[in-house]
mmCIF file of C-alpha atoms and ligand atoms in Angstrom:
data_model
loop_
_atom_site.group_PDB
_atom_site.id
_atom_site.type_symbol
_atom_site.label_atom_id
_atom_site.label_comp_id
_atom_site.label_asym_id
_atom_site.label_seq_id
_atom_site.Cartn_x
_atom_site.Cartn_y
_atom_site.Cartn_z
ATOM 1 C CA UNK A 4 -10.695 4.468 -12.644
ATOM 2 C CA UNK A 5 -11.758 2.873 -15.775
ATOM 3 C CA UNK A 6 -9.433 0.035 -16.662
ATOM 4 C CA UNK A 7 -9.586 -1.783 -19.839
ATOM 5 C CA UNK A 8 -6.003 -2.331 -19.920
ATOM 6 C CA UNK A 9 -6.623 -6.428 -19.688
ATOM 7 C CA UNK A 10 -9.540 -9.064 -18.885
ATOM 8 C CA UNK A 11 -6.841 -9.867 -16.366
ATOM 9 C CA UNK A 12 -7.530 -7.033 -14.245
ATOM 10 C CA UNK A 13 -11.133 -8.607 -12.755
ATOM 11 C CA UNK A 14 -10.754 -9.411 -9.351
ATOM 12 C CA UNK A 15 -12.565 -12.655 -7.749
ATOM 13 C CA UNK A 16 -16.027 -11.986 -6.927
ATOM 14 C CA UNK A 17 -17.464 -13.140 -3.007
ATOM 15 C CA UNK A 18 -18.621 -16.394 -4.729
ATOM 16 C CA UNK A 19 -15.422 -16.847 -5.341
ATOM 17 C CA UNK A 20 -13.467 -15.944 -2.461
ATOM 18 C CA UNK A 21 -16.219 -18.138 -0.642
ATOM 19 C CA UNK A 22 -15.555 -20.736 -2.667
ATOM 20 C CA UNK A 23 -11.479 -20.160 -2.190
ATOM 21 C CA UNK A 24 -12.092 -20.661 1.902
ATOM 22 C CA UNK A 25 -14.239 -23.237 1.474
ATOM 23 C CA UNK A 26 -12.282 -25.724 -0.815
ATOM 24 C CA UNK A 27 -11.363 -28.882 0.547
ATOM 25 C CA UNK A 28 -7.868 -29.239 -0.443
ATOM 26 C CA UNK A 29 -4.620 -31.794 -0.487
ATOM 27 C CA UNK A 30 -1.462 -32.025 -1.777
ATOM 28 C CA UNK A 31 -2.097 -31.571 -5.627
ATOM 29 C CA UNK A 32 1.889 -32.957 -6.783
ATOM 30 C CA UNK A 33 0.566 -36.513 -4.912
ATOM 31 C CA UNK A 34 -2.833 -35.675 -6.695
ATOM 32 C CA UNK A 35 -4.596 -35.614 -3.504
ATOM 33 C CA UNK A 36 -6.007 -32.438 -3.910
ATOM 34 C CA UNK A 37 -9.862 -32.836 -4.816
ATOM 35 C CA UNK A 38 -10.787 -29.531 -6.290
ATOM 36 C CA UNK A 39 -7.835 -29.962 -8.643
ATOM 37 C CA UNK A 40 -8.856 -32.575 -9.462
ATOM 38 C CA UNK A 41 -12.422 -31.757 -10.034
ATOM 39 C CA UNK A 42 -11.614 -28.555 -11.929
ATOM 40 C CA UNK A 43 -8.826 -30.627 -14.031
ATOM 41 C CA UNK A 44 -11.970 -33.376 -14.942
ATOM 42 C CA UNK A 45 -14.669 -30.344 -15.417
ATOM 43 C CA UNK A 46 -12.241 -28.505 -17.756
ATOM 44 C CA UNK A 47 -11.288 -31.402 -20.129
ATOM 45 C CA UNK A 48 -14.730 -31.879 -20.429
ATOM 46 C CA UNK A 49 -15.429 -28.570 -21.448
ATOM 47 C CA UNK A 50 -12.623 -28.198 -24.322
ATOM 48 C CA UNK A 51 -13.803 -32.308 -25.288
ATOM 49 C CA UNK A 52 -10.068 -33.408 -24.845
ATOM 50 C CA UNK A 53 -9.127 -36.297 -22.652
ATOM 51 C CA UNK A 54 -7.221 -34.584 -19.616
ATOM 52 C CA UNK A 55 -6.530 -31.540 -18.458
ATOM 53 C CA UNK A 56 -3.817 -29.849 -15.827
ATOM 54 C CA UNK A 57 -4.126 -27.108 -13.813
ATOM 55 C CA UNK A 58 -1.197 -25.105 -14.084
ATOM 56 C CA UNK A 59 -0.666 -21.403 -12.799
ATOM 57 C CA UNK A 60 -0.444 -19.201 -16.041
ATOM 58 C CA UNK A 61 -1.288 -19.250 -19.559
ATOM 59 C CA UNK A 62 2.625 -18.512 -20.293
ATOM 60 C CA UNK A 63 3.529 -21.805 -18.010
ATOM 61 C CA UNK A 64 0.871 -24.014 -20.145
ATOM 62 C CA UNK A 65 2.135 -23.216 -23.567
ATOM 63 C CA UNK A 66 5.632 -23.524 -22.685
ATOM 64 C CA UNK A 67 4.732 -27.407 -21.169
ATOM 65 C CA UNK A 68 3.202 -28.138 -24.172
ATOM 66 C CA UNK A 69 6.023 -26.742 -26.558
ATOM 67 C CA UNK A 70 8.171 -28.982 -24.618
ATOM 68 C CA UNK A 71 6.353 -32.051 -24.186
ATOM 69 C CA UNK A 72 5.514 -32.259 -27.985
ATOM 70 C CA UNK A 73 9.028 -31.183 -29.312
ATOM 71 C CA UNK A 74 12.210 -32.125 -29.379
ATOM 72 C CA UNK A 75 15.333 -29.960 -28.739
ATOM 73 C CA UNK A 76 16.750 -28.316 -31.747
ATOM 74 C CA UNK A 77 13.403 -28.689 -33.770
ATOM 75 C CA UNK A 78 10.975 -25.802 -35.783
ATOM 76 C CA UNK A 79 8.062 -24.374 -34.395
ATOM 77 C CA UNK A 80 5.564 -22.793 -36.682
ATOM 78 C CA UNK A 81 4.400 -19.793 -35.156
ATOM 79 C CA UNK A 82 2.707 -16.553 -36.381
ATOM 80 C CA UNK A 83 4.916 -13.107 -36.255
ATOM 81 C CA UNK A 84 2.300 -11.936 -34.226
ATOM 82 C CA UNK A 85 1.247 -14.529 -31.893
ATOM 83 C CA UNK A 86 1.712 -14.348 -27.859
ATOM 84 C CA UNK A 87 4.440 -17.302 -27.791
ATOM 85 C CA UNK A 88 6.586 -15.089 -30.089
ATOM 86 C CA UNK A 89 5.547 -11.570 -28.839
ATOM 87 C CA UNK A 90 5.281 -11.998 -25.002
ATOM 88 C CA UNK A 91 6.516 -15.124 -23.983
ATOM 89 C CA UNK A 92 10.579 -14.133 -23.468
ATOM 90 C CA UNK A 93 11.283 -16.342 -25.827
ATOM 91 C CA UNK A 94 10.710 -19.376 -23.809
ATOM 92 C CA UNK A 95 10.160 -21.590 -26.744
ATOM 93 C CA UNK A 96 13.750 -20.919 -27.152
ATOM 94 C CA UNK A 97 14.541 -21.101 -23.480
ATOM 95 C CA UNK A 98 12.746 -23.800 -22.140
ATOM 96 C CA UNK A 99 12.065 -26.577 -25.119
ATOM 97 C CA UNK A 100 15.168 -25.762 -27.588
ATOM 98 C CA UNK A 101 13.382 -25.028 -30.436
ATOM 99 C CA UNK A 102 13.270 -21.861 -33.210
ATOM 100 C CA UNK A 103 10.806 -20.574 -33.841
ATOM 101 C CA UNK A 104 9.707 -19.942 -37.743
ATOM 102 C CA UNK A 105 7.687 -17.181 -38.050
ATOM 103 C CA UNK A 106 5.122 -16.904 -40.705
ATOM 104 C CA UNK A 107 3.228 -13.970 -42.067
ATOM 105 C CA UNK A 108 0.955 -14.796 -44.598
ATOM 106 C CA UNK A 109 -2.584 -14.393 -43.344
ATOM 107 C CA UNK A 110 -4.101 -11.408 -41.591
ATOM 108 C CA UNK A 111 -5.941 -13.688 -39.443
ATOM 109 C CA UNK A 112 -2.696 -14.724 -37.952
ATOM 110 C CA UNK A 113 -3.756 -18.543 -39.191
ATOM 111 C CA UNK A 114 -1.169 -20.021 -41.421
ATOM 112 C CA UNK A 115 -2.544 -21.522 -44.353
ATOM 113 C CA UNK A 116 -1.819 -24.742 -45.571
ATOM 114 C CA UNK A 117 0.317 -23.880 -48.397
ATOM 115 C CA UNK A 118 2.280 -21.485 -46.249
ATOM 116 C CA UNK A 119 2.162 -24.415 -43.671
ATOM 117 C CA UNK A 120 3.641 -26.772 -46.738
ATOM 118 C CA UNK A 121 6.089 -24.071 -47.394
ATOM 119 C CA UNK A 122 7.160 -23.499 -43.664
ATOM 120 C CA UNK A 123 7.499 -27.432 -43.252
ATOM 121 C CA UNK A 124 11.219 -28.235 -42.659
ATOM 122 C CA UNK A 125 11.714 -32.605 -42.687
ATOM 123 C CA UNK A 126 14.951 -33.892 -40.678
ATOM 124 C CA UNK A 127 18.072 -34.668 -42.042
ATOM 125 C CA UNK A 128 21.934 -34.768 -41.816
ATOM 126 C CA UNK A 129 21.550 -30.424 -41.959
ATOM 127 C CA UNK A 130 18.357 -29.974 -41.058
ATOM 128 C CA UNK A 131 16.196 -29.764 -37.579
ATOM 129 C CA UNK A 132 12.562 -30.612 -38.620
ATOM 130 C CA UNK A 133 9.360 -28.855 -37.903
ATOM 131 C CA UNK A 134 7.892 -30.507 -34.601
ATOM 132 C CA UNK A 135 5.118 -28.193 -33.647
ATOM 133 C CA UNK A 136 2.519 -25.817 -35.490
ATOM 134 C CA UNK A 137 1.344 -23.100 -32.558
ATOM 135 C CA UNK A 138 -2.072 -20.957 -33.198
ATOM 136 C CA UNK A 139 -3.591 -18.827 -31.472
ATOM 137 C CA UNK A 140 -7.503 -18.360 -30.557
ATOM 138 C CA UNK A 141 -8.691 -15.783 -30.152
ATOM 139 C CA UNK A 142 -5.366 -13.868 -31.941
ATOM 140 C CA UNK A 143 -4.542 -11.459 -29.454
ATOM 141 C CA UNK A 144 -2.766 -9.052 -31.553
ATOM 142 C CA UNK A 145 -4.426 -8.987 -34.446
ATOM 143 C CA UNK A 146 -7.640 -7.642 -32.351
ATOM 144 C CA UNK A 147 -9.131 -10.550 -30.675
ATOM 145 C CA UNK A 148 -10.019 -12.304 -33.457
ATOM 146 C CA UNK A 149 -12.233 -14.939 -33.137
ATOM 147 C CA UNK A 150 -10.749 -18.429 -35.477
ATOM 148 C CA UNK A 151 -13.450 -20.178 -37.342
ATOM 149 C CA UNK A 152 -13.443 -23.828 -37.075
ATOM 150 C CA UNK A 153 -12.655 -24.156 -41.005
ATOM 151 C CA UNK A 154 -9.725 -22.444 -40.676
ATOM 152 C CA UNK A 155 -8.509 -24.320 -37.530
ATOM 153 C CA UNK A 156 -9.303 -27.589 -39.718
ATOM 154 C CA UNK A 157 -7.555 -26.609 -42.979
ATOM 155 C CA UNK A 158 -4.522 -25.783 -41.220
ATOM 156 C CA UNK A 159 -4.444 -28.745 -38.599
ATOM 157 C CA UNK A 160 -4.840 -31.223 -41.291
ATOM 158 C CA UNK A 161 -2.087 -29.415 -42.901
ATOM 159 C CA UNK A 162 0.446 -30.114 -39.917
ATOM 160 C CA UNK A 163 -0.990 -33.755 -39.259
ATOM 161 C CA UNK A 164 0.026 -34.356 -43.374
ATOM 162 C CA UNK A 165 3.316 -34.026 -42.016
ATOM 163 C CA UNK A 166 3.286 -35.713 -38.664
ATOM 164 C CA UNK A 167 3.434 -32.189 -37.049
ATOM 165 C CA UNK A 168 1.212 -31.573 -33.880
ATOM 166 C CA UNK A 169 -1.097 -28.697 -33.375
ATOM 167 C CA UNK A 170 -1.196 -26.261 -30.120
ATOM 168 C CA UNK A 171 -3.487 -23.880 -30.060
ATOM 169 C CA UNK A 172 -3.200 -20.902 -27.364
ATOM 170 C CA UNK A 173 -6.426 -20.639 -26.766
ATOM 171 C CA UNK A 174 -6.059 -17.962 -23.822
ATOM 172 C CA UNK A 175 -9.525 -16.534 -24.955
ATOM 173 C CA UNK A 176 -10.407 -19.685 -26.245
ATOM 174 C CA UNK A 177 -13.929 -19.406 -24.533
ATOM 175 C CA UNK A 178 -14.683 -16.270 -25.773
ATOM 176 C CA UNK A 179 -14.377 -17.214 -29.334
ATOM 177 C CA UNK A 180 -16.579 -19.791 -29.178
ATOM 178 C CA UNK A 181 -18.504 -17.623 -27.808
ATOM 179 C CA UNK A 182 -18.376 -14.927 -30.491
ATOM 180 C CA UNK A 183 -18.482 -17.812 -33.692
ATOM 181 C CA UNK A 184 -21.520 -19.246 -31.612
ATOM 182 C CA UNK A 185 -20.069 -22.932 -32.062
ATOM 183 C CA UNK A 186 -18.960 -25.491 -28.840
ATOM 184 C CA UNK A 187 -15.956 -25.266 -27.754
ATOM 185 C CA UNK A 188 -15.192 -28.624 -29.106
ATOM 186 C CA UNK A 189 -15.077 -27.568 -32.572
ATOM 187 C CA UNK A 190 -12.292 -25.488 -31.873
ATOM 188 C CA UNK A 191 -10.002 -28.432 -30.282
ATOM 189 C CA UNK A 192 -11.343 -31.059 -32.079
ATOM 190 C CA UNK A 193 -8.703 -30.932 -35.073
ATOM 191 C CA UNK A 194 -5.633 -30.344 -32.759
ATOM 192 C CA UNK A 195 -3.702 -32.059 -30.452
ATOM 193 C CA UNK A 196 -3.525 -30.186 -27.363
ATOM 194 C CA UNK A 197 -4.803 -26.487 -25.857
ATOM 195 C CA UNK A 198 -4.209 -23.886 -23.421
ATOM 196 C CA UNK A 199 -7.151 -21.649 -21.380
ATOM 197 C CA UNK A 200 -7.119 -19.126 -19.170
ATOM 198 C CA UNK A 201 -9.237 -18.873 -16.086
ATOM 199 C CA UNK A 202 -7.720 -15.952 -14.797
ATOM 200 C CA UNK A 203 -8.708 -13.145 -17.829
ATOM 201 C CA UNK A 204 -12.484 -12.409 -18.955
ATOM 202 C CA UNK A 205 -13.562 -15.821 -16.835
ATOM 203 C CA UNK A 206 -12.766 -14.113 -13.765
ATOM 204 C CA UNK A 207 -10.786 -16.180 -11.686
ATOM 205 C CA UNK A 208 -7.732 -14.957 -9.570
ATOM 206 C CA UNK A 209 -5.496 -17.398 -10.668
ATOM 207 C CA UNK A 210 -4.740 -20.044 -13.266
ATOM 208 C CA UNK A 211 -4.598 -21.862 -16.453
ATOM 209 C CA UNK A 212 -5.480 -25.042 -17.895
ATOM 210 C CA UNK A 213 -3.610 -27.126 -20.448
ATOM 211 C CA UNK A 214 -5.558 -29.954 -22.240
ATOM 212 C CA UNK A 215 -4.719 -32.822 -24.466
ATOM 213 C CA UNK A 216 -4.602 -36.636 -24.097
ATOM 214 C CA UNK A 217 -3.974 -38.651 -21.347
ATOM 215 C CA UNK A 218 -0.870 -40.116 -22.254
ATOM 216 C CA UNK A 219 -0.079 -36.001 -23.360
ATOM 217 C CA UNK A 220 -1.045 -34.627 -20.143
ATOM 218 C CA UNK A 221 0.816 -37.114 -17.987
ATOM 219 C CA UNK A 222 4.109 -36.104 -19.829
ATOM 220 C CA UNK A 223 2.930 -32.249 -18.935
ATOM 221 C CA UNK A 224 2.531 -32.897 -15.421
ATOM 222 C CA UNK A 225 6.618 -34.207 -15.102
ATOM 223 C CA UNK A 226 7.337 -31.102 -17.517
ATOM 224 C CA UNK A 227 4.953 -28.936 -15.219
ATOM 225 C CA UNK A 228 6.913 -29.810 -11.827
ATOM 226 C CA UNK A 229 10.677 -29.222 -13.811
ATOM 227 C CA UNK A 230 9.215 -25.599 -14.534
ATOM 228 C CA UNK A 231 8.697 -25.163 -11.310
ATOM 229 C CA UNK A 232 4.892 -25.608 -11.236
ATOM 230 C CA UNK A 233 3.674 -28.062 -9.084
ATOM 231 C CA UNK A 234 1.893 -26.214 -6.391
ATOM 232 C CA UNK A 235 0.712 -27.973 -3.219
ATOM 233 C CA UNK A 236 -2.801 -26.987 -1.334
ATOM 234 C CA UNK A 237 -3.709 -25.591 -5.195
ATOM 235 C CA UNK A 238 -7.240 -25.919 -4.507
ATOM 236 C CA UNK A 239 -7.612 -22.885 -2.619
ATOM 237 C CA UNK A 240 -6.818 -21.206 -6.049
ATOM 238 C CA UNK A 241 -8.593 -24.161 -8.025
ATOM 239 C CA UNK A 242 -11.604 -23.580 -6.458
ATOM 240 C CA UNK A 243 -12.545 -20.261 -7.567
ATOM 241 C CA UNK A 244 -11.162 -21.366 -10.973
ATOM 242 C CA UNK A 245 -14.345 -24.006 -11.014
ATOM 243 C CA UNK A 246 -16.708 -21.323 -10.300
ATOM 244 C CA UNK A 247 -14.873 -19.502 -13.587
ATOM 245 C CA UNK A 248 -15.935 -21.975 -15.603
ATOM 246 C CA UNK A 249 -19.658 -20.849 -14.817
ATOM 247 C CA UNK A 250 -18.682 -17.389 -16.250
ATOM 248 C CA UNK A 251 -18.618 -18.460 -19.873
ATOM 249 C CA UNK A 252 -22.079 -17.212 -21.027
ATOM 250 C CA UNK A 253 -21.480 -13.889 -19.734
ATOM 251 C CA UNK A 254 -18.821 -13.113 -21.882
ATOM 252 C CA UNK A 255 -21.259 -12.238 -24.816
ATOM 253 C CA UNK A 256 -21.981 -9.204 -22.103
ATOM 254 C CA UNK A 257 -18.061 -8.145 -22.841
ATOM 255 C CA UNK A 258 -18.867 -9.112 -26.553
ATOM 256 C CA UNK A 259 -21.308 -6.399 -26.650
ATOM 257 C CA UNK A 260 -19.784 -3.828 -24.389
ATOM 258 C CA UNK A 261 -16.770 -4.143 -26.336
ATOM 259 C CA UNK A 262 -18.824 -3.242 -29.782
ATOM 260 C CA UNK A 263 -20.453 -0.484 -27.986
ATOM 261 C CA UNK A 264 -17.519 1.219 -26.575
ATOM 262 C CA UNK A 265 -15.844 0.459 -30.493
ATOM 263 C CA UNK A 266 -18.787 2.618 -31.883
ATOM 264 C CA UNK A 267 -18.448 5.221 -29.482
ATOM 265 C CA UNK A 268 -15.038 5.850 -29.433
ATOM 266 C CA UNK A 269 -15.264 5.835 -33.829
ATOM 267 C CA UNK A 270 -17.729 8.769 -33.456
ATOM 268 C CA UNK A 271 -14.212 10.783 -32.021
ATOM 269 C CA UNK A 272 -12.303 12.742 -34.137
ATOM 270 C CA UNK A 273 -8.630 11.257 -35.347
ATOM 271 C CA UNK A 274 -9.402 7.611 -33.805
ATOM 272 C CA UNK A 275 -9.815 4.851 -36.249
ATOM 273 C CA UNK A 276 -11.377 1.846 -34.484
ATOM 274 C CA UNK A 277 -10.874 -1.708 -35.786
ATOM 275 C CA UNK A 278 -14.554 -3.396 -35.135
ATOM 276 C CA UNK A 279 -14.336 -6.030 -32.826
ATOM 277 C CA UNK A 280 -15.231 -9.372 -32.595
ATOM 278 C CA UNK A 281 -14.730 -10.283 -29.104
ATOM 279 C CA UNK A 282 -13.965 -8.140 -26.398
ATOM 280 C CA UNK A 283 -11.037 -6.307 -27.737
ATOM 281 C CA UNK A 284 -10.715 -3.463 -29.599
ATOM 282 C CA UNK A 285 -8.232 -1.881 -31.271
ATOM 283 C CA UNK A 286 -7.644 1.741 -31.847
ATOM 284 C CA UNK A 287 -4.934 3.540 -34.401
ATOM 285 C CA UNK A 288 -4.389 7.344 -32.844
ATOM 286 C CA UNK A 289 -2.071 8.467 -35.512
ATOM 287 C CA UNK A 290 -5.108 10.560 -36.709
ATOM 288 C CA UNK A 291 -4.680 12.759 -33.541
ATOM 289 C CA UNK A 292 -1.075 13.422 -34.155
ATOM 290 C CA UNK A 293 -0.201 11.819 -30.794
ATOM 291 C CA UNK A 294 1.729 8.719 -29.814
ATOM 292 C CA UNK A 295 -0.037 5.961 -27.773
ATOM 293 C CA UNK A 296 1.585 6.696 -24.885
ATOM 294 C CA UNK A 297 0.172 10.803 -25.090
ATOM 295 C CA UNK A 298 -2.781 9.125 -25.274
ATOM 296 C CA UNK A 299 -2.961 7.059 -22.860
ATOM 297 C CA UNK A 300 -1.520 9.746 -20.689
ATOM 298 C CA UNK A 301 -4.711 12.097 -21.644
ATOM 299 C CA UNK A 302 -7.300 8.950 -20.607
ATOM 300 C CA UNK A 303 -5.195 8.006 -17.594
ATOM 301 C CA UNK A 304 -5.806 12.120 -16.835
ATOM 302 C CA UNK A 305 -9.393 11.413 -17.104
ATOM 303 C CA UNK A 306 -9.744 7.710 -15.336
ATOM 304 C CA UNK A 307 -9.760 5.611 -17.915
ATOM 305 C CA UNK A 308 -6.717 3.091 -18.570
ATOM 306 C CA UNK A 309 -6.105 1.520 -21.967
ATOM 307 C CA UNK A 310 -2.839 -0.547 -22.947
ATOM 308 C CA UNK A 311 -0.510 0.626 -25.876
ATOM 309 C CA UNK A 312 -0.416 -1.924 -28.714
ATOM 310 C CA UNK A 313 2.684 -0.382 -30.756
ATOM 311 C CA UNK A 314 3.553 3.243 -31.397
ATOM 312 C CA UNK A 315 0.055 4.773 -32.714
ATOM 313 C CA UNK A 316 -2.255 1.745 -31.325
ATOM 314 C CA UNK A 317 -4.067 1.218 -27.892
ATOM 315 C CA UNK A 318 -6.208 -1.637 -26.688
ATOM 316 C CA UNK A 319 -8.943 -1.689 -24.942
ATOM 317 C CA UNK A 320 -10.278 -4.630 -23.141
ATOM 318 C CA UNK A 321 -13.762 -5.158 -21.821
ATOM 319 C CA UNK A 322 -14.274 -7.406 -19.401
ATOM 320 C CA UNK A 323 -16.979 -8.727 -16.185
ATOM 321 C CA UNK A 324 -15.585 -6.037 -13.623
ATOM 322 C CA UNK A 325 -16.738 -2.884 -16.072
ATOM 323 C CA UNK A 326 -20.173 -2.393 -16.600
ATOM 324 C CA UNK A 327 -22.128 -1.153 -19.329
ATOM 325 C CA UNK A 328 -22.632 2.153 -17.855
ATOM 326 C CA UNK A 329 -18.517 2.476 -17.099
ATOM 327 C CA UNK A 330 -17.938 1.346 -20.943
ATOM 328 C CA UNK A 331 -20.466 4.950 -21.786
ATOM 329 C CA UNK A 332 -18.530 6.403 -19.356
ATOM 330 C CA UNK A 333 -15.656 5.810 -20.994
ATOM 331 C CA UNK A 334 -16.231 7.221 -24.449
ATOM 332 C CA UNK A 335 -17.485 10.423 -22.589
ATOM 333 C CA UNK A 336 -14.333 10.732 -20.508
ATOM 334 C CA UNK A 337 -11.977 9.912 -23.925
ATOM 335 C CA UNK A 338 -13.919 12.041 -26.023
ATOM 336 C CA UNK A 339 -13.399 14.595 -23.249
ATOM 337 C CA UNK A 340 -9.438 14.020 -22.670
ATOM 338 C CA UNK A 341 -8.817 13.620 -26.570
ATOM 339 C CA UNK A 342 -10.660 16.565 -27.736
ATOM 340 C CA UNK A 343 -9.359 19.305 -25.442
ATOM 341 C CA UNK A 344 -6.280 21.226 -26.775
ATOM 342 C CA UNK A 345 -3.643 20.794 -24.076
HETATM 343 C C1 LIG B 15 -2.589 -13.775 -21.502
HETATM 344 C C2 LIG B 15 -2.173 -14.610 -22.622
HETATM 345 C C3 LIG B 15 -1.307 -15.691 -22.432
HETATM 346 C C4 LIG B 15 -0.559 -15.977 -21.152
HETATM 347 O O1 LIG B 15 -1.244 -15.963 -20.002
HETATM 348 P P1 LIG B 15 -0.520 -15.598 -18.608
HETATM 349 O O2 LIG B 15 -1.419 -16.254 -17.635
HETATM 350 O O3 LIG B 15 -0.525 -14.105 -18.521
HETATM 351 O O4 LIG B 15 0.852 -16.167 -18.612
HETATM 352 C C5 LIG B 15 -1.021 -16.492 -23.511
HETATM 353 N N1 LIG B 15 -1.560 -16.241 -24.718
HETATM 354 C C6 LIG B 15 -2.376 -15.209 -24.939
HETATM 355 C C7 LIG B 15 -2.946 -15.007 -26.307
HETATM 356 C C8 LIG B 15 -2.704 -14.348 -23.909
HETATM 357 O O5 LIG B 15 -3.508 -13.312 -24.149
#
């Protein structure tokens, strides 16, 4: 089987699983354990924030820092399409209070700042106030979509006019820098706090990381235990999260797997492929007549697994555990399943 359902679907590697058994460990709520610790002081460094948490999923990290930067009853700025609206149960809601206002405006799924302006709600007697602009980089949705610094910038400065703070769910986050060929750090310089995770096209089992200030990430460990996330020996999961971080200059090899497999599966009949710019692609099949799911039935059929992204689009993910050859294999086997007449 084929699967390019997620980047969440590669499995630790032996380095990994070596590293898992041979982490020296503690109990990470007292902040005795060292390889926490370690990966918490390696990641910061890497996104050029202050501090960083382990915590155990993306979902868990952008819900800490909705609710350490809010308070209850308050706006969050959000795109329609963007994971904490689509795919996060409404924890926003759930968890810090807050409603969400969802904009629209830009295909990039990047509010800009006049819509920002436009969105911005200041307290009063009737009123709740805006108390948190939320992006999203890459944009999931919208095709893996790699942000450009400029745009990050325009609409940070935007929120900070207004005293608003800026989250960015940077769940790919590594993999656009990788695909705009700038550091990291000029993604998170203009905002005040992000969220990574190790666990998709990095490779690790398990885990996220959350990064801001000090004084921000000290309030997000408190908010971290309430959810339920302090974990105790973590660095038997840390640990292969550290050897993650060592992952990042492959994912140009997903970058261009994920272009090839785009320009083979154009070349069939009825598909319309979105090109992609990191290592998702998106795929309309409403030229075959078929609904995603018949679709994905046919390439399931075949071996290959894809995820439906609405009623006439898949999405295909590449990612470290399929190779080149698989992502050739692939086209062959959906040009195969999609062309036959059954
Ligand atoms: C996967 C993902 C998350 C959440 O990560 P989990 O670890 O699955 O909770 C958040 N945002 C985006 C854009 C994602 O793709």
């Amino acid at each position: 089987m084929i699967d390019l359902r997620s980047d969440t679907v590669t499995k630790p590697d032996d380095e990994m699983r070596a590293a898992a058994a041979a982490a020296e460990v503690g109990d990470d709520v007292y902040g005795e354990d060292p390889t926490v610790n370690d990966l918490e002081a390696r990641a910061a460094e890497r996104v050029g924030m202050e501090a960083a948490l382990y915590v155990p999923t993306g979902t868990m990290g952008n819900q800490i820092a909705a609710r350490v930067h809010t308070e209850r009853g308050q706006e969050v700025l959000a795109d329609r399409k963007s994971h904490v609206v689509k795919y996060e149960l409404g924890g926003f809601a759930q968890l810090a209070g807050l409603q969400v206002r969802m904009l629209d405006a830009d295909p990039r799924g990047v509010p800009t700042p006049a819509e920002i302006d436009a969105s911005y709600v200041e307290e009063d007697l009737h009123r709740p106030g805006t108390g948190l602009l939320c992006l999203e980089n890459t944009h999931n949705a919208r095709g893996g979509l790699a942000i450009a610094p400029e745009k990050i910038d325009a609409a940070a400065d935007a929120a900070h006019d207004r005293g608003v703070p800026v989250h960015v769910d940077g769940a790919r986050l590594f993999n656009a820098a990788t695909a705009l060929e700038v550091p990291v750090a000029d993604l998170t310089d203009p905002i005040d706090s992000v969220m990574f995770c190790l666990s998709k096209g990095l490779g690790a089992p398990v885990g996220s990381m959350l990064a801001g200030s000090a004084e921000f990430i000290e309030r997000a460990r408190r908010v971290r235990k309430l959810f339920g996330g302090g974990m105790r020996q973590a660095g038997i999961v840390a640990a292969p999260g550290l050897r993650a971080l060592e992952n990042v200059q492959d994912l140009e090899t997903d970058h261009e797997n994920a272009r090839l497999l785009a320009a083979g599966l154009a070349e069939i009949d009825g598909l319309d492929v979105r090109e992609p710019e990191t290592n998702i692609v998106l795929v309309d099949v409403s030229g075959l007549g078929l609904t995603s799911e018949d679709v994905l039935d046919r390439l399931e059929d075949r071996g290959v697994r894809a995820s439906a992204f609405g009623e006439t689009t898949l999405r295909l993910c590449t990612h470290r555990c399929v190779s080149r050859d698989e992502v050739d294999r692939a086209v062959e086997l959906a040009a195969e399943g999609l062309s036959s007449n059954d």
